[in-house]
Coordinates of C-alpha atoms in Angstrom, one line a residue:
I1 CA 158.5 124.2 125.6
R2 CA 161.8 124.7 127.2
S3 CA 164.9 123.8 125.1
L4 CA 168.7 124.3 125.3
S5 CA 168.4 127.6 123.5
N6 CA 165.7 129.3 125.6
N7 CA 166.6 128.0 129.1
R8 CA 170.2 129.2 129.4
R9 CA 169.9 130.5 133.0
N10 CA 169.2 127.1 134.4
I11 CA 172.7 125.6 135.0
W12 CA 171.2 122.2 135.5
F13 CA 169.1 122.1 132.4
A14 CA 172.0 120.6 130.2
E15 CA 172.4 117.8 132.8
F16 CA 168.6 117.2 132.7
W17 CA 168.7 117.2 128.9
E18 CA 171.3 114.4 128.8
E19 CA 169.5 112.4 131.5
N20 CA 166.1 112.8 129.8
F21 CA 167.2 111.8 126.3
G22 CA 170.0 109.4 127.3
C23 CA 172.7 111.2 125.3
K24 CA 175.8 113.3 125.8
L25 CA 176.3 117.0 124.8
G26 CA 179.7 116.8 123.2
M27 CA 182.9 116.9 125.2
H28 CA 181.5 119.2 127.8
G29 CA 178.7 116.9 128.7
K30 CA 178.3 115.6 132.2
R31 CA 177.0 112.1 131.3
L32 CA 179.8 109.6 131.3
G33 CA 179.9 106.4 129.3
S34 CA 177.0 107.3 127.0
P35 CA 177.7 106.2 123.4
K36 CA 174.9 108.4 122.0
K37 CA 175.5 112.1 121.3
C38 CA 172.8 114.7 121.5
T39 CA 172.0 116.6 118.3
G40 CA 172.3 119.8 120.3
R41 CA 175.6 120.9 121.7
I42 CA 177.4 123.4 124.0
H43 CA 179.4 125.9 122.0
S44 CA 181.4 128.6 124.0
S45 CA 179.2 127.9 127.0
V46 CA 176.2 128.4 124.9
Y47 CA 173.6 125.7 124.4
V48 CA 172.5 125.0 120.9
S49 CA 169.2 123.2 120.5
G50 CA 169.2 120.0 118.6
L51 CA 166.4 117.9 117.2
E52 CA 165.3 116.4 120.5
K53 CA 161.9 117.6 121.9
V54 CA 160.7 117.3 125.5
G55 CA 157.6 115.2 125.7
R56 CA 158.0 113.8 122.2
D57 CA 161.3 112.0 122.3
S58 CA 161.2 111.3 126.0
I59 CA 158.8 110.1 128.7
Y60 CA 158.9 113.3 130.7
E61 CA 155.7 114.5 132.2
Q62 CA 155.5 117.8 133.9
E63 CA 154.4 117.8 137.6
G64 CA 150.7 118.4 137.8
K65 CA 151.0 121.1 140.5
V66 CA 153.5 123.3 138.5
Q67 CA 150.6 125.2 137.0
F68 CA 149.5 126.3 140.5
V69 CA 153.0 127.6 141.3
M70 CA 153.1 129.5 138.0
D71 CA 149.6 130.9 138.7
A72 CA 150.7 132.0 142.2
V73 CA 153.7 133.8 140.8
Y74 CA 151.6 135.5 138.1
A75 CA 149.0 136.4 140.7
M76 CA 151.7 138.2 142.8
A77 CA 153.0 139.9 139.7
H78 CA 149.5 141.1 138.6
A79 CA 148.9 142.4 142.1
L80 CA 152.2 144.3 142.3
H81 CA 151.6 145.7 138.8
R82 CA 148.2 146.9 139.8
M83 CA 149.5 148.3 143.0
H84 CA 152.3 150.1 141.2
R85 CA 149.9 151.6 138.7
E86 CA 147.7 153.0 141.5
L87 CA 150.4 154.2 143.8
C88 CA 153.1 155.3 141.5
A89 CA 151.0 156.7 138.6
G90 CA 153.3 155.7 135.8
Y91 CA 156.5 156.4 137.7
P92 CA 159.2 153.9 136.5
G93 CA 160.5 151.6 139.2
L94 CA 159.6 151.8 142.8
C95 CA 158.2 155.1 144.0
S96 CA 158.4 156.3 147.5
R97 CA 155.0 155.0 148.4
M98 CA 156.0 151.5 147.5
M99 CA 159.2 151.5 149.5
N100 CA 157.4 150.2 152.6
I101 CA 154.5 148.0 151.4
D102 CA 151.7 147.3 153.8
G103 CA 151.0 143.6 153.6
K104 CA 147.3 144.0 154.1
E105 CA 147.2 146.5 151.2
L106 CA 149.1 144.0 149.0
L107 CA 146.7 141.2 150.0
A108 CA 143.8 143.3 148.9
H109 CA 145.4 143.7 145.5
I110 CA 146.0 140.0 145.3
H111 CA 142.3 139.3 146.1
A112 CA 141.4 141.6 143.2
V113 CA 143.4 139.9 140.4
N114 CA 141.6 138.3 137.6
F115 CA 143.5 136.7 134.7
N116 CA 143.7 133.5 132.7
G117 CA 146.2 131.1 134.2
S118 CA 148.6 128.6 132.6
A119 CA 145.7 126.1 132.2
R120 CA 143.7 128.9 130.4
T121 CA 141.3 129.0 133.3
P122 CA 140.4 132.2 135.2
V123 CA 142.5 132.9 138.3
I124 CA 140.4 134.7 140.9
F125 CA 139.9 134.7 144.7
N126 CA 136.8 134.9 146.8
E127 CA 136.2 137.1 149.8
N128 CA 138.1 134.6 152.0
G129 CA 141.1 134.6 149.8
D130 CA 140.5 131.1 148.4
A131 CA 140.7 130.2 144.8
P132 CA 137.5 128.7 143.4
G133 CA 137.4 124.9 143.3
R134 CA 138.1 123.5 139.9
Y135 CA 137.9 119.7 139.5
D136 CA 137.8 117.4 136.6
I137 CA 135.4 114.5 137.1
F138 CA 136.5 111.1 135.7
Q139 CA 134.7 107.9 135.3
Y140 CA 136.4 104.5 135.0
Q141 CA 134.8 103.0 131.8
M142 CA 135.5 100.9 128.8
N143 CA 136.6 102.6 125.6
N144 CA 136.0 101.4 122.1
K145 CA 138.9 99.0 122.3
S146 CA 137.4 97.3 125.4
V147 CA 140.2 98.8 127.5
A148 CA 139.3 100.3 130.8
E149 CA 140.5 103.8 131.4
Y150 CA 139.5 107.0 133.1
K151 CA 137.5 109.4 131.0
V152 CA 136.5 113.0 131.8
I153 CA 132.8 113.2 132.1
G154 CA 132.4 116.7 133.7
H155 CA 133.9 119.3 135.9
W156 CA 133.2 121.4 139.0
T157 CA 133.6 125.2 138.9
N158 CA 131.4 126.6 141.6
Q159 CA 128.8 124.1 140.4
L160 CA 128.6 120.7 138.9
H161 CA 128.8 120.3 135.1
L162 CA 128.2 116.7 133.9
N163 CA 128.1 115.3 130.4
M164 CA 125.3 112.8 130.9
E165 CA 125.7 111.3 127.5
S166 CA 129.3 110.3 128.4
L167 CA 128.3 108.3 131.5
Q168 CA 128.4 104.5 131.4
W169 CA 126.7 102.2 134.0
T170 CA 126.8 98.4 134.4
T171 CA 123.0 98.3 134.0
G172 CA 123.4 99.4 130.3
D173 CA 120.9 102.2 130.5
S174 CA 121.2 105.9 131.2
S175 CA 119.3 105.9 134.5
L176 CA 121.4 107.0 137.4
P177 CA 122.0 104.3 140.1
A178 CA 121.5 105.1 143.7
S179 CA 124.8 106.1 145.2
V180 CA 124.1 105.0 148.8
C181 CA 125.3 102.1 150.9
S182 CA 121.8 101.1 151.9
M183 CA 118.4 102.1 150.6
P184 CA 115.9 103.5 153.0
C185 CA 113.7 100.9 154.7
R186 CA 110.1 100.6 153.9
T187 CA 107.3 101.2 156.4
G188 CA 107.1 98.2 158.7
E189 CA 110.8 97.4 158.5
R190 CA 113.5 98.2 161.0
K191 CA 117.1 99.1 160.4
K192 CA 119.7 96.5 161.5
V193 CA 122.9 98.6 161.4
V194 CA 126.1 96.9 160.1
K195 CA 128.7 96.7 162.8
G196 CA 131.3 99.4 162.4
V197 CA 129.5 101.0 159.4
P198 CA 126.8 103.3 160.8
C199 CA 125.7 104.5 157.3
C200 CA 125.0 100.9 156.2
W201 CA 122.2 98.7 157.4
H202 CA 120.0 95.7 156.5
C203 CA 116.2 96.1 156.5
E204 CA 114.3 93.5 158.5
Q205 CA 110.5 93.1 158.3
C206 CA 108.6 93.2 161.6
E207 CA 107.2 89.7 161.9
G208 CA 104.1 88.2 163.5
Y209 CA 102.3 90.5 165.9
H210 CA 105.2 93.0 166.0
F211 CA 104.9 96.6 164.7
Q212 CA 107.6 99.2 163.8
A213 CA 108.0 101.2 167.1
S214 CA 111.0 103.2 165.8
E215 CA 113.5 103.4 163.1
F216 CA 115.5 100.6 164.7
T217 CA 113.1 98.6 166.8
C218 CA 110.0 96.4 166.4
E219 CA 107.7 95.8 169.4
L220 CA 104.9 93.3 170.2
C221 CA 101.3 94.6 169.9
P222 CA 99.1 94.3 173.0
Y223 CA 97.3 90.9 173.3
E224 CA 94.0 92.3 172.1
K225 CA 95.5 94.1 169.1
R226 CA 97.3 93.2 165.8
P227 CA 99.6 95.3 163.5
N228 CA 97.9 97.3 160.8
Q229 CA 98.6 96.5 157.1
N230 CA 101.9 98.4 156.9
R231 CA 102.9 97.5 160.5
S232 CA 103.3 101.2 161.5
S233 CA 101.0 100.8 164.5
C234 CA 98.5 98.4 166.2
Q235 CA 94.8 98.1 165.7
P236 CA 92.1 96.2 167.6
I237 CA 91.5 92.6 166.5
P238 CA 88.0 92.2 165.0
I239 CA 85.5 90.5 167.3
I240 CA 83.2 87.9 165.9
K241 CA 80.4 85.7 167.1
L242 CA 78.2 83.0 165.5
E243 CA 75.8 84.7 163.1
W244 CA 72.3 83.6 162.4
H245 CA 72.9 83.4 158.6
S246 CA 75.9 81.1 159.1
P247 CA 75.4 77.5 157.9
W248 CA 76.6 76.4 161.3
A249 CA 73.6 78.1 162.7
L250 CA 71.0 77.6 160.0
V251 CA 71.0 73.7 160.3
P252 CA 70.5 73.6 164.1
V253 CA 67.9 76.3 163.9
F254 CA 66.0 74.5 161.2
I255 CA 66.0 71.2 163.2
S256 CA 65.0 73.1 166.3
V257 CA 62.1 74.9 164.6
L258 CA 60.8 71.6 163.2
G259 CA 61.1 70.0 166.6
I260 CA 59.3 72.9 168.4
I261 CA 56.4 72.7 165.9
A262 CA 56.2 68.9 166.3
T263 CA 56.4 69.1 170.1
T264 CA 53.7 71.8 170.2
F265 CA 51.5 69.7 168.0
V266 CA 51.9 66.6 170.3
I267 CA 51.2 68.7 173.4
V268 CA 48.1 70.2 171.8
T269 CA 46.8 66.8 170.7
F270 CA 47.3 65.3 174.2
I271 CA 45.5 68.2 175.8
R272 CA 42.6 67.9 173.4
Y273 CA 42.4 64.1 173.9
N274 CA 43.4 64.3 177.5
D275 CA 40.8 61.7 178.8
T276 CA 41.1 59.1 176.0
P277 CA 42.5 55.7 176.9
I278 CA 45.9 56.1 175.0
V279 CA 46.7 59.4 176.8
R280 CA 45.7 58.1 180.1
A281 CA 47.6 54.8 179.6
S282 CA 50.8 56.8 178.7
G283 CA 50.7 58.6 182.1
R284 CA 49.4 62.1 181.4
E285 CA 51.3 63.9 184.2
M286 CA 54.6 62.3 183.3
S287 CA 54.0 62.8 179.6
Y288 CA 53.6 66.6 180.1
V289 CA 56.8 66.7 182.1
L290 CA 58.6 64.7 179.5
L291 CA 57.2 66.9 176.6
T292 CA 58.3 70.0 178.5
G293 CA 61.9 68.7 178.6
I294 CA 61.7 67.8 174.9
F295 CA 60.5 71.4 174.2
L296 CA 63.4 72.9 176.3
C297 CA 65.9 70.8 174.4
Y298 CA 64.8 72.3 171.2
V299 CA 64.5 75.9 172.6
I300 CA 68.1 75.9 173.9
T301 CA 69.4 76.2 170.3
F302 CA 68.4 79.8 170.2
P303 CA 70.2 81.2 173.2
M304 CA 73.2 79.1 172.2
I305 CA 73.4 80.8 168.8
A306 CA 72.4 84.3 170.0
A307 CA 75.0 87.1 170.6
P308 CA 76.3 86.6 174.1
D309 CA 75.4 89.1 176.8
I310 CA 74.6 88.7 180.5
G311 CA 70.9 87.7 179.8
I312 CA 71.8 85.2 177.1
C313 CA 74.6 83.7 179.3
S314 CA 72.1 83.3 182.1
F315 CA 69.6 81.5 179.9
R316 CA 72.4 79.2 178.6
R317 CA 73.4 78.2 182.2
V318 CA 69.8 77.5 183.2
F319 CA 68.4 75.7 180.2
L320 CA 71.5 73.9 178.8
G321 CA 71.1 70.9 181.0
L322 CA 67.5 71.5 182.3
G323 CA 65.7 70.2 179.2
M324 CA 67.6 66.9 179.3
C325 CA 67.1 66.8 183.1
F326 CA 63.3 67.1 182.7
S327 CA 63.3 64.4 179.9
Y328 CA 65.4 61.8 181.6
A329 CA 64.1 62.4 185.1
A330 CA 60.6 61.6 183.8
L331 CA 61.8 58.6 181.8
L332 CA 63.9 57.3 184.7
T333 CA 60.8 57.6 187.0
K334 CA 58.7 55.7 184.4
T335 CA 61.2 52.8 183.9
N336 CA 61.8 52.6 187.6
R337 CA 58.1 52.3 188.3
I338 CA 57.7 49.5 185.7
H339 CA 60.7 47.7 187.1
R340 CA 59.5 47.9 190.7
I341 CA 56.0 46.7 189.7
F342 CA 57.2 43.6 188.1
E343 CA 59.9 42.9 190.7
Q344 CA 57.3 43.3 193.4
G345 CA 55.0 41.0 191.5
K346 CA 57.5 38.2 191.6
K347 CA 57.6 38.4 195.4
A348 CA 54.1 39.3 196.6
V349 CA 50.6 40.3 195.5
T350 CA 50.8 43.7 197.2
A351 CA 51.5 46.8 195.1
P352 CA 54.8 48.6 195.6
R353 CA 54.9 52.0 197.2
F354 CA 55.1 55.3 195.3
I355 CA 53.5 54.2 192.0
S356 CA 50.7 56.7 191.9
P357 CA 50.9 59.8 189.5
A358 CA 51.4 62.1 192.5
S359 CA 54.2 60.1 193.8
Q360 CA 55.8 59.9 190.4
L361 CA 55.7 63.7 190.0
V362 CA 57.3 64.1 193.4
I363 CA 60.1 61.7 192.5
T364 CA 60.6 63.4 189.1
F365 CA 60.8 67.0 190.5
S366 CA 63.1 65.8 193.3
L367 CA 65.5 64.6 190.6
I368 CA 65.1 67.9 188.7
S369 CA 65.7 69.9 191.9
V370 CA 69.2 68.6 192.1
Q371 CA 70.0 70.2 188.7
L372 CA 68.3 73.4 189.8
L373 CA 70.3 73.5 193.0
G374 CA 73.6 73.0 191.0
I375 CA 72.6 75.9 188.8
L376 CA 71.9 78.2 191.8
V377 CA 75.3 77.3 193.3
W378 CA 76.9 78.1 189.9
F379 CA 75.2 81.5 189.8
A380 CA 76.2 82.3 193.3
T381 CA 79.9 81.3 193.0
D382 CA 80.5 82.6 189.5
P383 CA 78.0 85.2 188.1
P384 CA 77.5 85.0 184.4
H385 CA 79.4 87.4 182.2
T386 CA 80.9 87.7 178.8
F387 CA 84.5 87.9 177.6
V388 CA 86.4 88.0 174.3
D389 CA 88.7 85.0 173.6
Y390 CA 91.6 86.2 171.6
G391 CA 93.5 83.0 171.9
E392 CA 91.2 80.6 170.0
Q393 CA 91.8 82.2 166.6
R394 CA 95.2 83.8 167.2
T395 CA 96.6 82.6 163.9
Q396 CA 100.2 82.9 162.6
N397 CA 99.1 85.5 160.1
P398 CA 97.8 88.5 162.1
E399 CA 95.4 89.4 159.2
N400 CA 93.3 86.3 160.0
A401 CA 93.3 86.8 163.8
R402 CA 89.9 87.2 165.4
G403 CA 88.5 87.7 168.9
I404 CA 85.5 85.5 169.8
L405 CA 82.7 86.9 172.0
K406 CA 81.8 84.2 174.4
C407 CA 79.9 83.4 177.6
D408 CA 82.1 82.3 180.5
I409 CA 81.1 78.7 180.2
S410 CA 84.2 76.6 180.1
D411 CA 84.4 73.0 178.9
L412 CA 84.5 71.8 182.5
S413 CA 81.4 73.9 183.4
L414 CA 79.7 72.4 180.4
I415 CA 80.5 68.9 181.5
C416 CA 79.2 69.6 185.0
S417 CA 76.0 71.1 183.6
L418 CA 75.3 68.1 181.3
G419 CA 76.9 65.5 183.6
Y420 CA 73.9 65.1 185.9
S421 CA 71.5 64.7 182.9
I422 CA 73.9 62.2 181.4
L423 CA 73.9 60.3 184.7
L424 CA 70.1 60.2 184.6
M425 CA 70.2 59.0 181.0
V426 CA 72.6 56.2 181.8
T427 CA 70.6 55.1 184.9
C428 CA 67.4 55.2 182.7
T429 CA 69.2 53.0 180.1
V430 CA 70.1 50.5 182.8
Y431 CA 66.4 50.3 183.9
A432 CA 65.4 50.0 180.2
I433 CA 67.6 47.0 179.9
K434 CA 66.2 45.4 183.1
T435 CA 62.6 45.8 181.8
R436 CA 63.3 44.6 178.3
S437 CA 61.5 41.3 178.9
V438 CA 58.3 43.0 180.0
P439 CA 55.4 42.4 177.5
E440 CA 55.3 45.3 175.1
T441 CA 51.6 46.0 176.0
F442 CA 52.7 47.1 179.5
N443 CA 53.0 50.8 179.0
E444 CA 56.2 52.0 177.2
A445 CA 59.0 49.8 178.5
K446 CA 60.3 48.7 175.1
P447 CA 59.9 52.1 173.3
I448 CA 61.7 53.7 176.3
G449 CA 64.5 51.1 175.9
F450 CA 64.9 51.8 172.2
T451 CA 64.8 55.6 172.9
M452 CA 67.6 55.3 175.5
Y453 CA 69.8 53.0 173.3
T454 CA 69.6 55.5 170.4
T455 CA 70.2 58.5 172.7
C456 CA 73.3 56.9 174.1
I457 CA 74.7 56.4 170.6
I458 CA 74.0 60.0 169.9
W459 CA 75.9 61.2 172.9
L460 CA 78.8 58.8 172.4
A461 CA 79.2 60.3 169.0
F462 CA 78.9 63.8 170.5
I463 CA 81.9 63.4 172.9
P464 CA 84.7 62.9 170.3
I465 CA 83.3 65.5 167.9
F466 CA 83.0 68.2 170.6
F467 CA 86.3 67.6 172.4
G468 CA 88.2 66.5 169.3
T469 CA 87.8 69.9 167.6
A470 CA 89.3 71.8 170.6
Q471 CA 92.3 72.9 168.5
S472 CA 90.4 73.6 165.3
A473 CA 90.1 77.2 164.0
E474 CA 86.4 76.5 163.5
R475 CA 86.0 75.3 167.1
M476 CA 83.3 77.7 168.1
Y477 CA 81.1 76.9 165.1
I478 CA 81.6 73.1 165.3
Q479 CA 81.1 72.8 169.0
T480 CA 78.0 75.0 169.1
A481 CA 76.4 73.2 166.1
T482 CA 77.4 69.7 167.5
L483 CA 75.9 70.5 171.0
T484 CA 72.6 72.0 169.7
V485 CA 72.1 69.3 167.1
S486 CA 72.8 66.5 169.7
L487 CA 70.2 68.0 172.0
S488 CA 67.7 68.3 169.2
L489 CA 68.3 64.8 168.0
S490 CA 67.9 63.4 171.6
A491 CA 64.6 65.2 171.9
S492 CA 63.6 64.0 168.4
V493 CA 64.3 60.4 169.3
S494 CA 62.1 60.6 172.4
L495 CA 59.4 62.5 170.6
G496 CA 59.4 60.1 167.7
M497 CA 59.5 56.8 169.5
L498 CA 57.3 57.6 172.5
Y499 CA 54.6 60.0 171.2
M500 CA 54.3 59.9 167.4
P501 CA 52.8 56.4 167.3
K502 CA 50.2 57.5 169.9
V503 CA 49.4 60.7 168.0
Y504 CA 49.1 58.7 164.8
I505 CA 46.5 56.4 166.5
I506 CA 44.6 59.3 168.1
I507 CA 44.2 61.2 164.8
F508 CA 44.1 58.5 162.1
H509 CA 42.8 55.5 164.0
P510 CA 40.4 56.7 166.7
E511 CA 38.7 53.3 166.6
R512 CA 41.8 51.9 168.4
N513 CA 41.7 54.5 171.1
V514 CA 39.2 52.6 173.2
P515 CA 39.7 51.2 176.7
K516 CA 40.8 47.6 177.1
R517 CA 40.3 45.4 180.0
K518 CA 41.6 47.1 183.1
R519 CA 43.5 44.6 185.2
S520 CA 43.9 44.6 188.9
F521 CA 47.3 44.6 190.4
K522 CA 46.8 40.8 191.1
A523 CA 46.4 40.3 187.3
I524 CA 49.6 42.3 186.8
V525 CA 51.4 40.2 189.3
T526 CA 50.2 37.1 187.5
A527 CA 51.4 38.5 184.2
A528 CA 54.8 39.2 185.8
T529 CA 55.0 35.6 187.1
M530 CA 54.0 34.1 183.7
T531 CA 56.4 36.4 182.0
S532 CA 59.2 35.0 184.1
K533 CA 58.0 31.5 183.4
L534 CA 57.8 32.3 179.7
S535 CA 61.5 33.2 179.7
H536 CA 62.4 29.8 181.0
L537 CA 60.2 27.9 178.6
A538 CA 61.0 29.8 175.5
A539 CA 63.9 27.6 174.6
E540 CA 61.8 24.4 175.0
R541 CA 58.6 25.2 173.1
P542 CA 57.8 26.1 169.5
N543 CA 56.8 29.7 168.6
G544 CA 53.3 30.5 169.9
E545 CA 52.9 27.6 172.3
V546 CA 54.4 29.5 175.2
K547 CA 52.3 32.6 174.6
T548 CA 49.2 30.5 174.3
E549 CA 50.0 28.8 177.6
L550 CA 50.6 32.2 179.2
C551 CA 47.3 33.6 177.9
E552 CA 45.3 30.6 179.0
G553 CA 46.9 30.8 182.5
M554 CA 45.7 34.4 182.8
E555 CA 42.1 33.4 181.8
T556 CA 41.9 36.0 179.1
S557 CA 38.8 36.0 176.9
G558 CA 40.1 36.1 173.4
E559 CA 43.1 38.5 173.6
C560 CA 46.2 38.6 175.5
D561 CA 46.7 42.4 176.1
W562 CA 47.3 44.4 179.3
E563 CA 47.3 48.1 180.1
I564 CA 48.2 49.9 183.3
F565 CA 46.0 52.9 183.5
D566 CA 46.9 55.8 185.8
S567 CA 43.9 56.8 187.8

C-alpha cells in the first residue's frame, strides 16, 4: 500500500493524501482552511508517514483497470528481460544486438511470457496475441440479512466454472430455469412472433380443421380430410354407412321380416283357397296386385339399409315408391269401382262400365305405369351413383367428423318418388270417405276406409320426423329408420285390416267360407237405393226398424247380406 514514505517520487501524492484524508500536512501542506492536521508530515522535503492508512481511514477504491495496466507493464518487462537474456547472454546493460530492436521479435517474446499478475492470476497470451478471458460471474441474490447484493457464483477462464450450490432461484429449488425469451412451440402450434423482437413469440394452437403447415403458419385441410392427432398433417375423414348391427337397422329389419313372412303366408293361403267364396268375393286379381305392393313395401327395407353402390341405388330408385304405388293403385281402383256402382245404381239399373276384373287390372296397371315412366325419366336424366357426404357430420371437433356414403337421392327426389304414391293414397282416402255409407257386406268399403285413415295418420307423422331431423347429427340413421318403418307400418295396416280377417275365416272357420245369395246388378241397385233411403230415415226411426224395412223391401229370405262376386 502506497504511503508518504514509499511514494516519494510522486509529487502529487502529498496533495492526494490531504484530499483523501481531509487533513493538512503541516505548514507546507497544500490544503487551505483545514483545521485537521495529518499525523504524517513533510520534513526537509521528505514525507514522513503518519497513522493514516489508505482504504482503512478513507473511502478510496483503486480503479478496477489498474491491474491490467500493471500487468501490461510487467509483460513488457518480462519480454525485454527474456530478450536480453537470449541476445546479450549475461552482458550488463544493452548489448549491440539490442540497440536496434525488431518489433516483431519483441512481440514474439511478449507472446511467450507467463507469470502471475497483480491479481495473482496467470498472465499469458494465445496465438493471436490475446489474453485469455477471465470473468467473474455474479448473481443478484438475497444474503442472510435479507439484503439483495451481487455474489460471485463462478468464473470463466477458457471454460465455465459454476458453484451450483451458491445459485439461488425464485422457484426455491436447485433446478435451472430456462434462460430463453420463449419456449419452443409444440407440434400443432405455430409461432406468432412478437413485433420488433424476433427471438420472442407466442405459440398458437392450429384450430378446427387447420394443420401446422410450417413453423409460422396453419393451413386448412382439404374438404375430405381432417388434421391428425398432433395436427402435423391431414388424414382422410373416416367414411361410415348404416350397419346391419345398428339398432337403427335392427328394428326396421325385424318389422320387415315379420311382414314378409305374414304377406307370404297370406299369398300362399289365397292361392291354395283361390276358388273359395271369400277369396273370390275379395277380388282375386286385385288382391294379388295389392299383396304384391305390400310385399314390396316390406322388401324395400333391405336395399335402404344395405351399403350403397350403383346396384343398390338403382333398386332404391325403382322400389322406393313402387310398392306404395302397387298398393294404393289397387285400393283406389277398388274404391272407385264401389263408388261408381252405387252412384250408377241411384240413376239407372244398367251396370257402369269397366267394373270387370280385366278392366280393373288395366286401370290399376295404367296408374302404376305413371310411376314406372317417372322412374325411367329419372334414370335417363340422372343415372344412379354414390357419393360421400362430408358436410352432414362435419362437426366442430374434427375428431368426430365422418363422411357418409350415400346414394344420390336428394330429399326433393325422395318427395317426387313418393309424391305420386301419396297422391294415390289421398285420392283413395277421398273415395273411402264417399263410400263410407255403403253396407259393410258390400266387399271391403269400410275396411278400406279404416286402412286409409290409419295410413294417412302414419304419413302425417312421418313428415315432421323425417324433415325435422335434417340438421341432426343422426340424420342418416333417423331418416332411414323412419322411412322404412313408415313403409312397413303402411303395409302392415293394409295387410292386417284387409286380409287377416279373411285368412282367419278361411283357416279357423271354414264353415263360414260358403257362397251366399248372388245378387244381380238389379238387386245391387235396389240396395243402393234403399241405402240412400236409410240415411234419410235413420234420424226418424228407432234402431233396427230402418234395417228391417230395408231388408223387407229387398225381399230377402231370412238374412240381409249381399256380396259382389267377381266372375
